[in-house]
Every structure is written in structure tokens, then in C-alpha cells.
Amino acid sequence: MMNSQTDILTYSGPLPPSARRKAEELCSQFPQGNKAEKVCLNTLAVLFVNSYLEFMGVETDLEASDSQNILYQMYLDIADLSLKNNSYLECRPVLQGENSVYVPPESQSNRIGLVAVQISDSFREAKILGFIKEVQNEYVPINQFQSLDYLLEELEELEELEDQEELNDAAARTSNLKEVQSKISNLSQ
């Protein structure tokens, strides 16, 4: 849906019970408090973005995401989503009323970008607020995020690059095969 105030494409929807159960399962591994809440919110953000991308036809690999690993969650503040092409997208939660998104240092590199996900106070709904390609500060104002169109364009560009790399690899293998066949032909003469 279009946000009439800023004319950027956002996406809103319910957080399915399965996502809430998964978040509760992960956060139950921690004592009540700040860390448990972070893990819960991070998990909800990742699962919401994962379902949006799957709906849009983007292949993800949720299980390969560090955010789904309890050991990583124990020591880091991460909310990454692994994509098919071995790249990662950071999915940071933001609560209603907050004006910026917190991005810890460990989540600022090795990512194709950052998606801000607003989680409702009831934990039953979420809204993807936007996408930003590069993060240079721990706090990113929400008004700096771009439309989801930019995320989809970025993912399309990555897919095109991956397809081109596969074509180049295939061409190299074909060239090598022809070279081997030529050498075999010369040897047999």
C-alpha cells in the first residue's frame, strides 16, 4: 500500500501465529528481560520480511540465517535473513512511536541492506516501513528509508548478476571442454 504522507511503498499484514510461536520459542531460551525481548522482536521482523519476500517470489533460506541460531542470538544482536544467492538482508524491528531504527555494529556490514519493520504493540501485526542499502550509524531515522520498490530492484539486480556469473561459468566450462577435446584429438592423430 502507498503511504500517503511520504509516497513510499510499504507493506502491512498480520503476524501469523506460527511466527509468534517461533519468536516465543527462541526468546524462551533467555531470562526475561531486554535480551529476550530483542530476540523476540528480531525474530518477528525476520519472519515477516521472509514471508513478504516469499510472497513476492524471492527465494530465501531462513534456516541458513544466523538470526535463527540460538548461539548467535546469545552473543549478538542480529536479525538477518539469508537469501538464495548467499547474501544477507538485515531486518530490524522498530516499535510504534519510535523515530529511528537501532542497528548494532555487528549488523552494519556484510548485508545487502536493511529493512525496517514496525511491530505493533500487540505483536499481531507488522509493517515494512522501507529499505536502505547502506548503514553507517547505529541509529537510522525512519525518514531515511526508501520505498520497498528499491529493495525489489536491488534483489532483481543481484539476481541478474548471479545469472550472468552462472552464464560466464558455463561459457568457461564449455571453452575448457573444447580445449580438452582438441588436445585429445591432436594426441590421437
Short mmCIF file of C-alpha atoms in Angstrom, two decimals:
data_model
loop_
_atom_site.label_atom_id
_atom_site.label_comp_id
_atom_site.label_asym_id
_atom_site.label_seq_id
_atom_site.Cartn_x
_atom_site.Cartn_y
_atom_site.Cartn_z
CA MET A 1 0.00 0.00 0.00
CA MET A 2 1.16 3.55 -0.57
CA ASN A 3 1.88 5.71 2.42
CA SER A 4 0.09 8.95 1.55
CA GLN A 5 2.31 11.09 3.79
CA THR A 6 5.61 10.20 2.17
CA ASP A 7 4.56 8.40 -1.02
CA ILE A 8 6.64 5.31 -0.37
CA LEU A 9 5.58 1.74 -0.88
CA THR A 10 5.18 -0.12 2.41
CA TYR A 11 3.70 -3.50 3.28
CA SER A 12 1.41 -4.26 6.23
CA GLY A 13 -0.04 -7.51 7.39
CA PRO A 14 -0.78 -9.83 10.28
CA LEU A 15 1.96 -11.71 12.08
CA PRO A 16 0.82 -15.32 11.81
CA PRO A 17 0.53 -17.42 14.97
CA SER A 18 3.38 -19.63 13.68
CA ALA A 19 5.71 -16.59 13.63
CA ARG A 20 4.71 -15.62 17.15
CA ARG A 21 5.28 -19.22 18.35
CA LYS A 22 8.73 -19.31 16.72
CA ALA A 23 9.64 -15.97 18.33
CA GLU A 24 8.40 -17.19 21.72
CA GLU A 25 10.38 -20.41 21.29
CA LEU A 26 13.62 -18.52 20.64
CA CYS A 27 13.14 -15.88 23.33
CA SER A 28 12.20 -18.51 25.93
CA GLN A 29 15.85 -19.57 25.81
CA PHE A 30 16.76 -16.33 27.62
CA PRO A 31 15.85 -14.99 31.04
CA GLN A 32 13.04 -12.46 30.99
CA GLY A 33 14.33 -9.02 30.17
CA ASN A 34 15.92 -6.94 27.48
CA LYS A 35 17.72 -9.78 25.63
CA ALA A 36 14.58 -11.95 25.46
CA GLU A 37 12.57 -9.01 24.11
CA LYS A 38 15.25 -8.22 21.48
CA VAL A 39 15.33 -11.83 20.30
CA CYS A 40 11.53 -11.90 20.09
CA LEU A 41 11.32 -8.65 18.10
CA ASN A 42 14.24 -9.58 15.84
CA THR A 43 12.64 -12.94 15.08
CA LEU A 44 9.26 -11.39 14.29
CA ALA A 45 10.91 -8.87 11.95
CA VAL A 46 12.87 -11.57 10.11
CA LEU A 47 9.86 -13.88 9.77
CA PHE A 48 7.65 -11.05 8.49
CA VAL A 49 10.18 -9.99 5.85
CA ASN A 50 10.72 -13.64 4.93
CA SER A 51 7.01 -14.15 4.26
CA TYR A 52 6.81 -10.90 2.27
CA LEU A 53 9.77 -11.86 0.08
CA GLU A 54 8.41 -15.37 -0.48
CA PHE A 55 5.08 -13.81 -1.48
CA MET A 56 6.98 -11.60 -3.96
CA GLY A 57 8.74 -14.67 -5.42
CA VAL A 58 12.15 -14.00 -3.87
CA GLU A 59 13.93 -17.16 -2.72
CA THR A 60 15.14 -17.06 0.87
CA ASP A 61 16.94 -19.54 3.10
CA LEU A 62 15.55 -18.84 6.55
CA GLU A 63 17.31 -21.77 8.20
CA ALA A 64 20.72 -20.52 6.98
CA SER A 65 20.12 -17.17 8.69
CA ASP A 66 22.30 -16.52 11.72
CA SER A 67 19.26 -14.98 13.42
CA GLN A 68 17.68 -18.44 13.59
CA ASN A 69 20.67 -19.84 15.50
CA ILE A 70 20.30 -19.64 19.28
CA LEU A 71 24.08 -19.44 19.79
CA TYR A 72 24.37 -16.37 17.56
CA GLN A 73 21.36 -14.82 19.29
CA MET A 74 23.02 -15.41 22.64
CA TYR A 75 26.06 -13.27 21.84
CA LEU A 76 24.95 -10.94 19.06
CA ASP A 77 22.04 -8.65 18.29
CA ILE A 78 21.23 -9.87 14.78
CA ALA A 79 18.14 -10.02 12.62
CA ASP A 80 19.48 -11.28 9.31
CA LEU A 81 17.64 -13.13 6.58
CA SER A 82 19.69 -15.30 4.25
CA LEU A 83 18.79 -15.07 0.58
CA LYS A 84 19.23 -17.68 -2.13
CA ASN A 85 22.36 -16.02 -3.50
CA ASN A 86 24.26 -16.28 -0.20
CA SER A 87 23.67 -12.65 0.64
CA TYR A 88 22.04 -11.33 3.79
CA LEU A 89 19.36 -8.74 4.43
CA GLU A 90 19.10 -7.20 7.91
CA CYS A 91 15.51 -6.94 9.18
CA ARG A 92 15.44 -4.56 12.14
CA PRO A 93 12.37 -4.15 14.33
CA VAL A 94 11.03 -0.78 15.36
CA LEU A 95 8.18 -0.24 17.80
CA GLN A 96 5.27 2.09 17.16
CA GLY A 97 6.13 5.66 18.05
CA GLU A 98 9.87 5.28 17.55
CA ASN A 99 11.52 7.65 15.09
CA SER A 100 14.67 5.66 14.35
CA VAL A 101 15.86 2.10 13.90
CA TYR A 102 18.69 0.73 16.03
CA VAL A 103 21.33 -1.14 14.03
CA PRO A 104 24.09 -2.66 16.18
CA PRO A 105 27.65 -2.64 14.80
CA GLU A 106 27.61 -6.40 14.09
CA SER A 107 24.66 -5.88 11.75
CA GLN A 108 26.07 -2.99 9.74
CA SER A 109 28.31 -4.94 7.38
CA ASN A 110 28.06 -7.96 5.12
CA ARG A 111 24.47 -7.10 4.27
CA ILE A 112 22.87 -6.04 1.01
CA GLY A 113 20.80 -3.61 3.01
CA LEU A 114 18.43 -3.05 5.87
CA VAL A 115 14.67 -3.34 6.10
CA ALA A 116 12.80 -1.53 8.90
CA VAL A 117 9.85 -3.49 10.29
CA GLN A 118 7.38 -1.83 12.63
CA ILE A 119 5.93 -4.33 15.09
CA SER A 120 2.57 -3.49 16.65
CA ASP A 121 2.25 -3.28 20.43
CA SER A 122 0.05 -6.39 20.36
CA PHE A 123 2.69 -8.36 18.36
CA ARG A 124 -0.11 -9.34 15.97
CA GLU A 125 0.65 -7.04 13.05
CA ALA A 126 3.71 -5.68 11.32
CA LYS A 127 4.55 -3.14 8.65
CA ILE A 128 7.64 -2.99 6.47
CA LEU A 129 8.49 0.71 6.53
CA GLY A 130 11.20 0.70 3.91
CA PHE A 131 14.67 -0.25 2.75
CA ILE A 132 18.10 1.36 2.96
CA LYS A 133 21.14 -0.03 1.19
CA GLU A 134 23.94 1.18 3.46
CA VAL A 135 24.06 1.84 7.18
CA GLN A 136 26.76 3.97 8.73
CA ASN A 137 25.31 4.79 12.15
CA GLU A 138 23.73 2.81 14.96
CA TYR A 139 20.52 4.83 14.70
CA VAL A 140 18.89 5.37 11.32
CA PRO A 141 15.96 7.82 11.20
CA ILE A 142 12.86 6.21 9.73
CA ASN A 143 12.52 9.08 7.24
CA GLN A 144 15.81 7.97 5.60
CA PHE A 145 14.33 4.64 4.47
CA GLN A 146 13.34 4.28 0.84
CA SER A 147 10.32 2.63 -0.69
CA LEU A 148 10.13 -1.16 -0.89
CA ASP A 149 10.45 -0.69 -4.66
CA TYR A 150 14.17 -0.09 -4.07
CA LEU A 151 14.52 -3.37 -2.18
CA LEU A 152 12.85 -5.29 -5.00
CA GLU A 153 15.07 -3.51 -7.58
CA GLU A 154 18.19 -4.35 -5.54
CA LEU A 155 17.18 -8.01 -5.31
CA GLU A 156 16.47 -8.09 -9.05
CA GLU A 157 19.91 -6.63 -9.80
CA LEU A 158 21.55 -9.23 -7.56
CA GLU A 159 19.67 -11.99 -9.35
CA GLU A 160 20.76 -10.64 -12.75
CA LEU A 161 24.39 -10.54 -11.57
CA GLU A 162 24.11 -14.11 -10.31
CA ASP A 163 22.59 -15.23 -13.63
CA GLN A 164 25.43 -13.51 -15.53
CA GLU A 165 28.04 -15.20 -13.31
CA GLU A 166 26.40 -18.58 -14.00
CA LEU A 167 26.50 -17.88 -17.77
CA ASN A 168 30.16 -16.89 -17.53
CA ASP A 169 30.94 -20.08 -15.58
CA ALA A 170 29.10 -22.20 -18.16
CA ALA A 171 30.95 -20.48 -21.01
CA ALA A 172 34.29 -21.10 -19.27
CA ARG A 173 33.45 -24.78 -18.76
CA THR A 174 32.45 -25.10 -22.44
CA SER A 175 35.68 -23.43 -23.53
CA ASN A 176 37.71 -25.76 -21.28
CA LEU A 177 35.86 -28.78 -22.64
CA LYS A 178 36.58 -27.74 -26.25
CA GLU A 179 40.25 -27.25 -25.36
CA VAL A 180 40.44 -30.72 -23.82
CA GLN A 181 38.66 -32.25 -26.82
CA SER A 182 41.13 -30.51 -29.16
CA LYS A 183 44.11 -31.85 -27.19
CA ILE A 184 42.67 -35.37 -27.23
CA SER A 185 42.07 -35.08 -30.97
CA ASN A 186 45.68 -33.94 -31.52
CA LEU A 187 47.02 -36.80 -29.39
CA SER A 188 45.06 -39.42 -31.29
CA GLN A 189 46.43 -38.28 -34.67
#
